[in-house]
XYZ file of N, CA, C and O in Angstrom:
212
model
N 101.080 116.404 69.495
C 99.967 115.563 69.849
C 99.818 114.410 68.854
O 99.489 113.310 69.238
N 100.061 114.687 67.595
C 99.959 113.646 66.565
C 101.009 112.552 66.783
O 100.746 111.375 66.574
N 102.193 112.942 67.245
C 103.260 111.972 67.508
C 102.849 111.012 68.621
O 103.102 109.811 68.538
N 102.202 111.549 69.650
C 101.767 110.717 70.765
C 100.759 109.673 70.279
O 100.815 108.502 70.691
N 99.836 110.065 69.395
C 98.857 109.125 68.849
C 99.536 108.050 68.017
O 99.168 106.877 68.070
N 100.550 108.437 67.242
C 101.263 107.474 66.409
C 102.020 106.468 67.271
O 102.011 105.267 66.992
N 102.669 106.950 68.323
C 103.413 106.057 69.216
C 102.456 105.113 69.941
O 102.712 103.909 70.041
N 101.336 105.638 70.423
C 100.354 104.806 71.107
C 99.782 103.750 70.165
O 99.652 102.577 70.540
N 99.454 104.156 68.947
C 98.939 103.211 67.968
C 99.946 102.125 67.637
O 99.602 100.949 67.515
N 101.215 102.520 67.481
C 102.264 101.541 67.210
C 102.439 100.564 68.353
O 102.621 99.356 68.134
N 102.357 101.070 69.570
C 102.492 100.209 70.751
C 101.335 99.213 70.835
O 101.543 98.028 71.110
N 100.123 99.688 70.566
C 98.953 98.804 70.575
C 99.098 97.724 69.506
O 98.822 96.543 69.752
N 99.534 98.116 68.324
C 99.726 97.150 67.238
C 100.782 96.110 67.615
O 100.623 94.922 67.339
N 101.868 96.543 68.248
C 102.919 95.622 68.670
C 102.398 94.626 69.698
O 102.661 93.424 69.613
N 101.641 95.115 70.677
C 101.088 94.235 71.708
C 100.145 93.208 71.083
O 100.210 92.023 71.402
N 99.278 93.660 70.183
C 98.375 92.728 69.504
C 99.150 91.707 68.677
O 98.802 90.522 68.670
N 100.205 92.144 68.007
C 101.036 91.235 67.217
C 101.641 90.142 68.098
O 101.614 88.960 67.756
N 102.183 90.545 69.249
C 102.801 89.570 70.157
C 101.747 88.605 70.693
O 101.978 87.395 70.765
N 100.576 89.121 71.049
C 99.514 88.255 71.583
C 99.062 87.250 70.529
O 98.834 86.074 70.841
N 98.937 87.692 69.293
C 98.452 86.804 68.230
C 99.516 85.777 67.829
O 99.221 84.598 67.643
N 100.779 86.203 67.724
C 101.811 85.293 67.239
C 102.411 84.416 68.329
O 102.885 83.317 68.033
N 102.410 84.889 69.577
C 103.007 84.128 70.669
C 102.115 84.197 71.911
O 102.473 84.803 72.919
N 100.947 83.561 71.868
C 100.016 83.702 72.993
C 100.531 83.105 74.303
O 100.253 83.642 75.372
N 101.303 82.038 74.234
C 101.815 81.422 75.467
C 102.815 82.354 76.147
O 102.758 82.572 77.361
N 103.719 82.928 75.361
C 104.702 83.856 75.921
C 104.019 85.108 76.471
O 104.381 85.606 77.536
N 103.008 85.610 75.755
C 102.272 86.790 76.222
C 101.561 86.482 77.542
O 101.549 87.309 78.457
N 100.983 85.287 77.655
C 100.312 84.897 78.896
C 101.304 84.801 80.044
O 100.988 85.200 81.175
N 102.496 84.287 79.767
C 103.527 84.205 80.806
C 103.933 85.596 81.287
O 104.125 85.810 82.487
N 104.056 86.532 80.358
C 104.434 87.898 80.726
C 103.359 88.537 81.599
O 103.667 89.177 82.610
N 102.090 88.347 81.237
C 100.992 88.886 82.041
C 100.976 88.237 83.423
O 100.790 88.911 84.438
N 101.204 86.917 83.462
C 101.224 86.210 84.743
C 102.332 86.748 85.643
O 102.115 86.979 86.834
N 103.511 86.980 85.079
C 104.629 87.526 85.851
C 104.289 88.918 86.367
O 104.579 89.262 87.518
N 103.640 89.728 85.514
C 103.250 91.078 85.935
C 102.271 91.063 87.095
O 102.438 91.795 88.075
N 101.237 90.215 86.992
C 100.264 90.135 88.075
C 100.883 89.547 89.341
O 100.517 89.940 90.450
N 101.814 88.628 89.194
C 102.500 88.073 90.364
C 103.295 89.161 91.065
O 103.311 89.239 92.295
N 103.939 90.025 90.287
C 104.693 91.138 90.872
C 103.789 92.105 91.617
O 104.114 92.557 92.724
N 102.639 92.416 91.024
C 101.679 93.306 91.688
C 101.166 92.666 92.972
O 101.049 93.325 94.007
N 100.884 91.368 92.915
C 100.402 90.651 94.093
C 101.451 90.643 95.203
O 101.131 90.867 96.378
N 102.702 90.396 94.843
C 103.783 90.401 95.833
C 103.944 91.777 96.464
O 104.163 91.900 97.666
N 103.842 92.824 95.634
C 103.967 94.183 96.151
C 102.828 94.499 97.119
O 103.057 95.080 98.192
N 101.608 94.113 96.771
C 100.463 94.358 97.646
C 100.609 93.586 98.959
O 100.297 94.108 100.035
N 101.106 92.361 98.867
C 101.329 91.567 100.076
C 102.377 92.239 100.966
O 102.217 92.312 102.185
N 103.439 92.736 100.352
C 104.485 93.419 101.115
C 103.975 94.675 101.799
O 104.309 94.947 102.953
N 103.149 95.436 101.096
C 102.572 96.650 101.694
C 101.656 96.278 102.848
O 101.671 96.930 103.890
N 100.875 95.218 102.652
C 99.992 94.763 103.736
C 100.779 94.329 104.953
O 100.410 94.659 106.090
N 101.854 93.600 104.749
C 102.695 93.164 105.868
C 103.326 94.357 106.566
O 103.398 94.414 107.811
N 103.770 95.344 105.789
C 104.364 96.553 106.367
C 103.345 97.303 107.224
O 103.645 97.725 108.334
N 102.142 97.452 106.704
C 101.102 98.173 107.446
C 100.725 97.415 108.716
O 100.489 98.025 109.752
N 100.685 96.083 108.633
C 100.379 95.290 109.816
C 101.439 95.476 110.890
O 101.127 95.656 112.069
N 102.695 95.469 110.484
C 103.789 95.673 111.441
C 103.783 97.099 112.002
O 104.123 97.325 113.151
N 103.371 98.041 111.172
C 103.326 99.441 111.595
C 102.271 99.635 112.675
O 102.496 100.367 113.650
N 101.130 98.961 112.546
C 100.031 99.105 113.491
C 100.312 98.312 114.764
O 99.945 98.734 115.863
N 100.960 97.176 114.650
C 101.199 96.306 115.811
C 102.183 96.894 116.777
O 103.112 97.517 116.540
């Protein structure tokens, strides 16, 4: 259990480091992630629409 806390803490510290030192790159990564989620949701919606039609 202690190892999991250490890994989580290290990951949080790394993310904060990247956000602080490279905010533009971090914003681009978040934008790409949300675009992927949006595309996936759109695809599921289109699939469900075709399934019902």
